[in-house]
Amino acid sequence: MPQFFENPSDYKKITEIAYLNADSNHIRYRMIMRYFFVQHERMRDFIYPEDILTFMETQHVKDYTIERLTQDLKQLVAWKNISESYEVKNPRTIEEFNRRNSRYQILPISVEIERMMLTLERQGDTFKGSLDVRLFEKFYRILADFIESELDNQQLLDAWEEVVLRFKVVRETTADYMAYLSSDDAEFGTQKLKLLEFKEKFIRYLRDFILGSHQMAAKIRQLLEEKESIQQRIVRLSSVPDFIPRFETDILNPEQKLKEAQEIFQSIHDWFIDHPQHLAEYTLLNQRTDEMIRKITRAIRDIGEERSRRSSRKKDYLHMAKWFHHCEDIGKAHQLSATVFGVEHPRHYWTGEVATSDIYGDIWQQEPSVYYLKGRIREYRESTKNASFTLKRAEKDKLMREYESQQRKLLALLDTFIIDGQIQPGKHALIPKEIRRIFLKWFAQGILSNEGVFTNEFGHRLKLERLKETAVLESDDGVLEIENFKFSLLAQGETNEKQ
């Protein structure tokens, strides 16, 4: 059977495990299947409904009748967990045939499912595993025997099986242990007090593993570097008819056997020897073990500090009482108390940021900070004083004259754009940006005013007329394309209707 299916449609839905996660009645289904499995392990293949009903009654299943049992058995038959057969002993009439006895047998795939469930139940929710240097020693011996010893075909086959088996044990035990180190259980938590009891033994256990595994790993790496010898042994094995690279596969093609064996040895190589892109699993194992030793050390230190905080300070206080007894006066006693226990009535002061970054500067050399206290009552208001002001009439008159002069110049410049009582910006080749801003402001005023009539800042009455075509207003700072428009000057007192 190949390791992967060539056709993705071969990865079909497994209906045989439906009884494990059934929406309803999954408890009854699992109890029935566990009964079938136990009887199968006891060499009893065929089970009668009466036996199952008796078992369910012993498990204190309430209101469980033969009708419900029949429905459950039919559902398990539909899921292909069990098969149904009939026991008929020489029926002579149709009535006797209808009263034939049904019996059921668990199917092979259901047996494997129950075995898997037993394994999961025994394992529990926590990771297990161990770090035993003897596993590496055994793996090294069998690997050296496979690569370097003179073996016939049968001995080579046996050595191969032992290599695969030993590597599987090393990989699984260390993988489970690394998973444990990464789990919450490795944080000790409430087990910190128990940690003190076996701390030395545990740390010694980890250190012995590191030292021993370093020696064995170096020898294993040296063996794995003999690639030519390994390749010769694998090629020789692939030509042996009885050779099976992995126990759970059935490969008959020598080329497939060779490829499968090479991939297995490459996995062994990558497990012990670092790759340029990633670290080997053995390297990660050592890093995790070192981290665990540091974690234990920190936990022990925390426990020691916690115990010291909880321990009695009677001797310390008696020794301190002698200090107070030898004080010359009450002032010295107050100073000693402030040093040991802190100031009795401390005061907190607010200060601004330090003006210097000199770490050697003295606090007495710094400028004092000023903090204004405010009242804490609800009706508090800051007091204000009437401040005098100076009339700067001369400066104000000067600014006014300058403003009037600018306005006269601007008005004189605007007069140059008036042609026959109208201003049409689109007809002028170049418009100063100050004049363009005024035209755009008038354009906005005309749009917002009633019938386009408005009074500008110079006291002139204007009427906006929006034309159909577009106009281009060119200035020193750029070109603006806008809807064409013009302004008509209205005489004082002239109404819109007259226009």
Coordinates of C-alpha atoms in Angstrom, one line a residue:
M1 CA 0.0 0.0 0.0
P2 CA 1.6 3.3 -1.0
Q3 CA 2.3 6.1 1.5
F4 CA 0.2 8.6 -0.4
F5 CA -2.7 8.1 -2.8
E6 CA -2.1 9.1 -6.4
N7 CA -5.8 10.1 -6.8
P8 CA -7.1 12.7 -4.3
S9 CA -10.5 11.2 -4.5
D10 CA -9.2 8.1 -2.7
Y11 CA -9.1 10.2 0.5
K12 CA -12.7 9.2 1.3
K13 CA -14.7 10.0 4.4
I14 CA -14.5 7.3 7.1
T15 CA -18.0 6.5 8.2
E16 CA -16.7 3.8 10.6
I17 CA -15.7 6.5 13.2
A18 CA -19.1 8.2 13.1
Y19 CA -20.2 6.5 16.3
L20 CA -17.4 8.3 18.2
N21 CA -18.9 11.8 17.5
A22 CA -22.5 11.1 17.0
D23 CA -24.8 14.0 17.8
S24 CA -27.0 11.9 20.0
N25 CA -26.6 8.4 21.6
H26 CA -22.8 8.5 21.2
I27 CA -22.5 7.2 24.8
R28 CA -24.6 4.1 24.0
Y29 CA -22.8 3.5 20.7
R30 CA -19.4 3.6 22.4
M31 CA -20.5 1.3 25.2
I32 CA -21.8 -1.2 22.7
M33 CA -18.6 -1.1 20.6
R34 CA -16.4 -1.4 23.6
Y35 CA -18.4 -4.5 24.6
F36 CA -17.9 -6.0 21.2
F37 CA -14.1 -5.2 21.3
V38 CA -13.6 -6.7 24.8
Q39 CA -15.5 -9.9 23.7
H40 CA -13.4 -10.0 20.5
E41 CA -10.2 -9.9 22.6
R42 CA -11.6 -12.8 24.6
M43 CA -11.9 -14.8 21.4
R44 CA -15.6 -14.5 21.2
D45 CA -16.6 -13.3 17.8
F46 CA -20.4 -13.5 17.6
I47 CA -22.5 -11.6 20.1
Y48 CA -26.3 -11.9 20.6
P49 CA -28.5 -9.0 21.4
E50 CA -29.6 -10.5 24.7
D51 CA -26.0 -10.5 25.9
I52 CA -25.6 -6.8 24.9
L53 CA -28.8 -5.9 26.7
T54 CA -27.7 -7.7 29.9
F55 CA -24.4 -5.7 29.7
M56 CA -26.2 -2.4 29.3
E57 CA -28.3 -3.2 32.4
T58 CA -25.2 -3.8 34.4
Q59 CA -23.9 -0.4 33.3
H60 CA -27.1 1.2 34.8
V61 CA -28.4 2.5 31.5
K62 CA -31.9 3.6 32.3
D63 CA -35.0 2.8 30.2
Y64 CA -33.0 0.8 27.7
T65 CA -35.2 -1.7 25.9
I66 CA -34.7 -4.3 23.3
E67 CA -36.3 -2.0 20.7
R68 CA -33.7 0.7 21.4
L69 CA -30.9 -1.8 21.3
T70 CA -32.2 -3.1 17.9
Q71 CA -32.2 0.5 16.5
D72 CA -28.6 1.1 17.8
L73 CA -27.4 -2.2 16.3
K74 CA -29.0 -1.3 12.9
Q75 CA -27.2 2.1 13.0
L76 CA -23.9 0.5 13.8
V77 CA -24.4 -2.0 10.9
A78 CA -25.2 1.0 8.6
W79 CA -21.9 2.6 9.7
K80 CA -20.1 -0.7 8.9
N81 CA -18.9 -1.1 12.5
I82 CA -20.5 -4.5 12.9
S83 CA -22.0 -7.1 10.7
E84 CA -25.3 -9.0 11.2
S85 CA -25.9 -12.7 10.5
Y86 CA -28.7 -15.1 11.3
E87 CA -28.7 -18.4 13.1
V88 CA -31.4 -20.7 11.7
K89 CA -31.5 -24.4 12.7
N90 CA -33.5 -26.3 10.1
P91 CA -36.6 -24.1 9.9
R92 CA -39.6 -26.1 8.8
T93 CA -42.1 -23.3 8.5
I94 CA -42.1 -19.6 7.5
E95 CA -42.9 -18.7 11.1
E96 CA -39.8 -20.5 12.4
F97 CA -37.7 -18.7 9.8
N98 CA -39.0 -15.3 10.9
R99 CA -38.1 -16.2 14.5
R100 CA -34.5 -16.8 13.6
N101 CA -31.9 -15.4 16.0
S102 CA -29.7 -12.5 15.0
R103 CA -26.1 -12.3 16.0
Y104 CA -23.5 -9.6 15.4
Q105 CA -19.7 -9.5 14.8
I106 CA -17.3 -6.6 15.1
L107 CA -15.5 -5.7 11.9
P108 CA -11.7 -5.4 11.6
I109 CA -11.6 -1.6 11.2
S110 CA -13.7 -1.2 14.3
V111 CA -11.2 -3.4 16.2
E112 CA -8.4 -1.0 15.2
I113 CA -10.5 2.0 16.1
E114 CA -11.1 0.7 19.6
R115 CA -7.5 -0.2 20.1
M116 CA -6.6 3.4 19.1
M117 CA -9.1 4.7 21.6
L118 CA -7.6 2.5 24.4
T119 CA -4.1 3.9 23.5
L120 CA -5.5 7.5 23.7
E121 CA -7.2 6.9 27.0
R122 CA -4.1 5.5 28.6
Q123 CA -2.0 8.4 27.3
G124 CA -4.2 11.1 28.8
D125 CA -4.0 14.8 28.1
T126 CA -0.3 15.2 29.1
F127 CA 2.8 14.5 27.1
K128 CA 5.0 11.7 28.2
G129 CA 8.5 10.6 27.2
S130 CA 12.0 10.5 28.6
L131 CA 15.6 11.3 28.0
D132 CA 17.6 8.1 28.3
V133 CA 21.1 8.0 26.9
R134 CA 20.8 4.2 26.7
L135 CA 18.4 4.7 23.8
F136 CA 21.2 6.5 21.9
E137 CA 23.7 3.9 22.8
K138 CA 21.5 1.0 21.5
F139 CA 20.8 2.9 18.3
Y140 CA 24.5 3.6 17.8
R141 CA 25.4 -0.1 18.3
I142 CA 22.8 -1.4 15.8
L143 CA 23.6 1.4 13.3
A144 CA 27.3 0.6 13.5
D145 CA 26.5 -3.1 13.0
F146 CA 24.4 -2.3 9.9
I147 CA 27.0 -0.1 8.3
E148 CA 30.3 -1.7 9.2
S149 CA 29.8 -5.4 10.0
E150 CA 30.0 -8.2 7.4
L151 CA 26.4 -9.5 7.2
D152 CA 24.6 -11.9 4.9
N153 CA 21.2 -10.9 3.5
Q154 CA 19.1 -12.2 6.4
Q155 CA 21.4 -10.5 9.0
L156 CA 21.2 -7.3 6.9
L157 CA 17.4 -7.5 6.9
D158 CA 17.4 -8.0 10.7
A159 CA 19.8 -5.2 11.2
W160 CA 17.7 -2.9 9.1
E161 CA 14.5 -3.7 11.0
E162 CA 16.4 -3.0 14.3
V163 CA 17.7 0.3 13.0
V164 CA 14.2 1.5 12.0
L165 CA 12.7 0.3 15.3
R166 CA 15.4 1.9 17.5
F167 CA 15.3 5.2 15.6
K168 CA 11.5 5.2 16.0
V169 CA 11.8 4.7 19.7
V170 CA 14.4 7.5 20.0
R171 CA 12.4 9.9 17.9
E172 CA 9.0 9.3 19.6
T173 CA 10.4 9.4 23.2
T174 CA 12.4 12.6 22.6
A175 CA 9.5 14.2 20.6
D176 CA 7.1 13.5 23.4
Y177 CA 9.6 14.9 25.9
M178 CA 10.1 18.1 23.9
A179 CA 6.4 18.5 23.6
Y180 CA 6.2 18.2 27.4
L181 CA 8.9 20.9 27.8
S182 CA 6.8 23.2 25.6
S183 CA 3.5 22.5 27.5
D184 CA 2.0 24.2 30.5
D185 CA 2.9 21.2 32.7
A186 CA 6.6 22.2 32.4
E187 CA 5.8 25.5 34.1
F188 CA 5.6 23.7 37.4
G189 CA 2.9 25.9 38.8
T190 CA 1.5 24.4 42.0
Q191 CA 4.2 21.7 41.9
K192 CA 7.0 24.1 42.9
L193 CA 7.1 22.8 46.4
K194 CA 7.6 19.2 45.1
L195 CA 10.3 20.5 42.9
L196 CA 12.6 21.1 45.9
E197 CA 12.4 17.4 46.8
F198 CA 13.9 16.1 43.5
K199 CA 15.6 19.2 42.1
E200 CA 19.1 17.8 42.4
K201 CA 18.1 14.4 41.0
F202 CA 16.3 16.0 38.1
I203 CA 19.1 18.4 37.2
R204 CA 21.6 15.6 37.4
Y205 CA 19.4 13.5 35.2
L206 CA 19.3 16.2 32.5
R207 CA 23.0 16.9 32.7
D208 CA 23.9 13.2 32.5
F209 CA 21.7 12.9 29.4
I210 CA 23.4 15.9 27.8
L211 CA 26.9 14.6 28.5
G212 CA 26.1 11.0 27.5
S213 CA 24.1 11.9 24.4
H214 CA 26.8 14.3 23.2
Q215 CA 29.3 11.5 23.1
M216 CA 26.8 9.1 21.4
A217 CA 25.6 11.8 18.9
A218 CA 29.1 12.5 17.8
K219 CA 29.7 8.8 17.1
I220 CA 26.3 8.5 15.3
R221 CA 27.2 11.6 13.1
Q222 CA 30.5 10.0 12.2
L223 CA 28.7 6.8 11.1
L224 CA 26.1 8.8 9.0
E225 CA 28.9 10.5 7.1
E226 CA 29.9 7.2 5.6
K227 CA 27.4 7.8 2.8
E228 CA 29.1 5.4 0.3
S229 CA 28.9 2.4 2.6
I230 CA 25.3 3.3 3.5
Q231 CA 24.3 3.6 -0.1
Q232 CA 25.9 0.2 -0.9
R233 CA 24.0 -1.5 1.9
I234 CA 20.7 0.1 0.8
V235 CA 21.2 -0.9 -2.8
R236 CA 21.9 -4.4 -1.7
L237 CA 18.8 -4.5 0.5
S238 CA 16.5 -3.2 -2.2
S239 CA 17.4 -6.3 -4.4
V240 CA 16.4 -8.7 -1.6
P241 CA 12.8 -10.0 -2.3
D242 CA 11.9 -10.1 1.4
F243 CA 13.1 -6.5 2.1
I244 CA 10.4 -4.1 3.4
P245 CA 11.6 -0.6 4.1
R246 CA 8.9 0.1 6.6
F247 CA 6.7 -2.4 8.5
E248 CA 3.4 -0.7 7.6
T249 CA 4.1 -0.6 3.8
D250 CA 4.1 -3.3 1.1
I251 CA 6.4 -2.3 -1.7
L252 CA 7.4 -4.9 -4.3
N253 CA 9.2 -2.7 -6.8
P254 CA 13.0 -2.6 -6.1
E255 CA 13.2 1.0 -7.3
Q256 CA 10.5 2.0 -4.8
K257 CA 12.2 0.1 -2.1
L258 CA 15.5 1.9 -2.8
K259 CA 13.9 5.3 -2.8
E260 CA 12.0 4.6 0.4
A261 CA 15.1 3.3 2.2
Q262 CA 17.1 6.3 1.1
E263 CA 14.4 8.7 2.4
I264 CA 14.4 6.9 5.8
F265 CA 18.2 7.2 6.1
Q266 CA 17.9 10.9 5.0
S267 CA 15.5 11.4 7.9
I268 CA 17.9 9.8 10.3
H269 CA 20.7 12.0 8.9
D270 CA 18.6 15.2 9.3
W271 CA 17.6 14.3 12.8
F272 CA 21.2 14.3 14.0
I273 CA 23.1 16.6 11.7
D274 CA 22.2 20.3 11.2
H275 CA 21.0 21.6 7.8
P276 CA 22.0 25.0 6.4
Q277 CA 18.4 26.1 6.5
H278 CA 17.3 24.6 9.8
L279 CA 18.6 23.0 12.9
A280 CA 18.5 19.3 13.6
E281 CA 16.1 17.8 16.0
Y282 CA 18.9 16.7 18.3
T283 CA 20.2 20.3 18.4
L284 CA 16.8 21.6 19.3
L285 CA 16.5 18.8 22.0
N286 CA 19.8 20.1 23.6
Q287 CA 18.5 23.7 23.5
R288 CA 15.2 22.7 25.1
T289 CA 17.0 20.7 27.8
D290 CA 19.4 23.6 28.6
E291 CA 16.3 25.9 28.8
M292 CA 14.6 23.4 31.2
I293 CA 17.6 23.4 33.5
R294 CA 17.6 27.2 33.6
K295 CA 13.8 27.2 34.3
I296 CA 14.3 24.8 37.2
T297 CA 17.0 26.9 38.6
R298 CA 14.8 30.0 38.4
A299 CA 11.9 28.2 40.0
I300 CA 14.1 27.0 42.8
R301 CA 15.4 30.6 43.3
D302 CA 11.8 31.9 43.4
I303 CA 10.8 29.3 46.0
G304 CA 13.8 30.2 48.1
E305 CA 12.9 33.9 48.0
E306 CA 9.2 33.2 48.8
R307 CA 10.2 31.0 51.7
S308 CA 12.5 33.7 53.0
R309 CA 9.7 36.2 52.9
R310 CA 7.4 34.0 54.8
S311 CA 10.1 32.9 57.4
S312 CA 10.1 34.4 60.9
R313 CA 12.0 37.7 61.3
K314 CA 12.2 37.4 65.0
K315 CA 16.0 37.3 65.2
D316 CA 16.3 40.2 62.8
Y317 CA 14.0 42.3 64.9
L318 CA 15.8 41.4 68.2
H319 CA 19.1 42.4 66.6
M320 CA 17.5 45.7 65.4
A321 CA 16.2 46.3 68.9
K322 CA 19.8 46.4 70.2
W323 CA 20.5 49.2 67.7
F324 CA 17.6 51.3 69.0
H325 CA 18.7 50.5 72.6
H326 CA 22.2 52.0 71.9
C327 CA 20.8 55.2 70.4
E328 CA 22.0 58.4 72.2
D329 CA 18.7 60.2 72.1
I330 CA 15.2 60.1 70.5
G331 CA 16.5 62.1 67.4
K332 CA 19.0 59.3 66.6
A333 CA 16.2 56.7 67.1
H334 CA 14.0 58.6 64.7
Q335 CA 16.8 58.7 62.1
L336 CA 17.4 55.0 62.5
S337 CA 13.7 54.2 62.2
A338 CA 13.5 56.3 59.0
T339 CA 16.5 54.4 57.6
V340 CA 15.1 51.0 58.4
F341 CA 11.4 51.3 58.1
G342 CA 11.0 54.5 56.1
V343 CA 9.8 58.0 56.9
E344 CA 6.8 58.0 59.2
H345 CA 4.9 60.8 57.6
P346 CA 6.2 61.3 54.1
R347 CA 5.4 64.3 52.0
H348 CA 5.3 64.2 48.2
Y349 CA 6.6 67.1 46.2
W350 CA 6.0 68.0 42.6
T351 CA 9.0 69.0 40.5
G352 CA 9.5 69.8 36.8
E353 CA 11.8 68.1 34.5
V354 CA 15.5 68.1 35.3
A355 CA 17.2 70.8 33.4
T356 CA 20.5 68.9 33.1
S357 CA 21.5 65.4 32.0
D358 CA 24.6 65.3 34.1
I359 CA 24.3 62.2 36.3
Y360 CA 26.9 63.6 38.7
G361 CA 25.1 66.8 39.2
D362 CA 24.0 67.7 42.8
I363 CA 20.3 68.4 43.6
W364 CA 21.3 71.5 45.4
Q365 CA 22.8 72.9 42.2
Q366 CA 19.4 72.8 40.4
E367 CA 17.0 75.7 40.1
P368 CA 14.0 75.2 42.4
S369 CA 10.7 74.4 40.7
V370 CA 7.7 76.6 41.4
Y371 CA 4.3 74.9 41.8
Y372 CA 1.2 77.0 42.4
L373 CA -1.4 75.5 44.8
K374 CA -5.0 75.9 43.9
G375 CA -8.0 75.8 46.2
R376 CA -9.8 72.5 46.5
I377 CA -13.3 73.8 47.1
R378 CA -15.9 73.6 44.4
E379 CA -16.5 77.4 44.2
Y380 CA -12.8 78.2 43.8
R381 CA -12.0 80.6 41.0
E382 CA -8.7 82.1 40.2
S383 CA -8.4 85.7 41.1
T384 CA -8.0 88.2 38.3
K385 CA -6.6 91.7 38.3
N386 CA -7.5 94.6 36.1
A387 CA -4.5 95.2 33.9
S388 CA -3.9 98.6 32.2
F389 CA -3.3 98.9 28.5
T390 CA -1.5 101.4 26.3
L391 CA -3.2 103.1 23.4
K392 CA -0.8 102.8 20.5
R393 CA -2.6 105.4 18.4
A394 CA 0.5 106.3 16.3
E395 CA 1.2 102.7 15.3
K396 CA -2.5 102.1 14.5
D397 CA -2.7 105.2 12.3
K398 CA 0.4 104.1 10.5
L399 CA -1.0 100.6 9.8
M400 CA -4.3 102.2 8.7
R401 CA -2.5 104.5 6.2
E402 CA -0.5 101.5 4.8
Y403 CA -3.8 99.5 4.4
E404 CA -5.6 102.4 2.6
S405 CA -2.6 102.8 0.3
Q406 CA -2.7 99.1 -0.7
Q407 CA -6.4 99.3 -1.3
R408 CA -6.0 102.4 -3.6
K409 CA -3.3 100.6 -5.6
L410 CA -5.5 97.5 -5.8
L411 CA -8.5 99.5 -6.9
A412 CA -6.5 101.3 -9.5
L413 CA -5.3 97.9 -10.8
L414 CA -8.9 96.6 -10.9
D415 CA -10.0 99.7 -13.0
T416 CA -7.7 98.5 -15.8
F417 CA -9.9 95.4 -16.2
I418 CA -13.1 97.4 -16.6
I419 CA -14.1 97.7 -20.3
D420 CA -17.5 99.3 -21.1
G421 CA -18.7 98.9 -17.6
Q422 CA -18.0 95.2 -17.6
I423 CA -15.2 92.9 -16.2
Q424 CA -14.7 89.7 -18.1
P425 CA -11.5 87.9 -16.8
G426 CA -11.4 85.4 -19.6
K427 CA -10.6 88.1 -22.2
H428 CA -7.3 89.1 -20.4
A429 CA -4.1 87.4 -21.2
L430 CA -2.4 87.7 -17.8
I431 CA -4.1 88.4 -14.5
P432 CA -2.1 89.0 -11.3
K433 CA -2.7 86.4 -8.6
E434 CA -4.1 89.1 -6.2
I435 CA -6.7 90.2 -8.8
R436 CA -7.5 86.5 -9.6
R437 CA -8.3 85.9 -5.9
I438 CA -10.7 88.9 -5.9
F439 CA -12.4 87.7 -9.1
L440 CA -12.9 84.2 -7.6
K441 CA -14.3 85.7 -4.4
W442 CA -16.7 87.9 -6.4
F443 CA -17.7 84.8 -8.4
A444 CA -18.6 83.0 -5.2
Q445 CA -20.5 86.0 -3.8
G446 CA -22.5 86.2 -7.0
I447 CA -23.5 82.6 -7.0
L448 CA -24.7 82.8 -3.4
S449 CA -26.5 86.2 -3.8
N450 CA -30.0 86.8 -5.2
E451 CA -30.0 86.9 -9.0
G452 CA -26.2 87.3 -8.9
V453 CA -26.3 90.9 -7.6
F454 CA -24.0 91.8 -4.7
T455 CA -21.8 94.6 -3.3
N456 CA -18.1 94.2 -3.2
E457 CA -15.6 95.4 -0.6
F458 CA -15.1 98.6 -2.5
G459 CA -18.8 99.6 -2.3
H460 CA -19.5 98.8 -6.0
R461 CA -22.7 97.0 -7.0
L462 CA -22.0 94.1 -9.4
K463 CA -24.0 91.5 -11.2
L464 CA -22.6 88.1 -12.1
E465 CA -23.4 86.7 -15.5
R466 CA -22.4 83.0 -16.1
L467 CA -21.5 82.2 -19.7
K468 CA -21.7 78.8 -21.4
E469 CA -18.1 78.3 -22.5
T470 CA -15.1 77.8 -20.3
A471 CA -12.3 80.4 -19.6
V472 CA -8.6 80.0 -18.9
L473 CA -7.2 82.4 -16.2
E474 CA -3.4 82.6 -16.5
S475 CA -1.4 84.0 -13.7
D476 CA 2.2 84.1 -12.5
D477 CA 1.7 81.0 -10.3
G478 CA -0.2 78.9 -12.8
V479 CA -3.2 78.4 -15.1
L480 CA -6.8 77.9 -13.9
E481 CA -9.5 76.5 -16.2
I482 CA -13.0 77.7 -15.0
E483 CA -16.5 78.4 -16.1
N484 CA -16.5 81.6 -18.1
F485 CA -18.2 84.6 -16.4
K486 CA -18.3 88.4 -16.4
F487 CA -19.3 91.2 -14.0
S488 CA -21.5 94.1 -14.9
L489 CA -21.2 97.3 -12.9
L490 CA -24.5 98.7 -11.7
A491 CA -25.1 102.4 -10.9
Q492 CA -25.9 103.3 -7.3
G493 CA -29.6 102.8 -6.7
E494 CA -30.1 100.8 -9.9
T495 CA -32.3 97.7 -9.4
N496 CA -32.1 94.3 -10.9
E497 CA -35.2 94.8 -12.9
K498 CA -33.7 97.7 -14.8
Q499 CA -30.8 95.5 -15.8

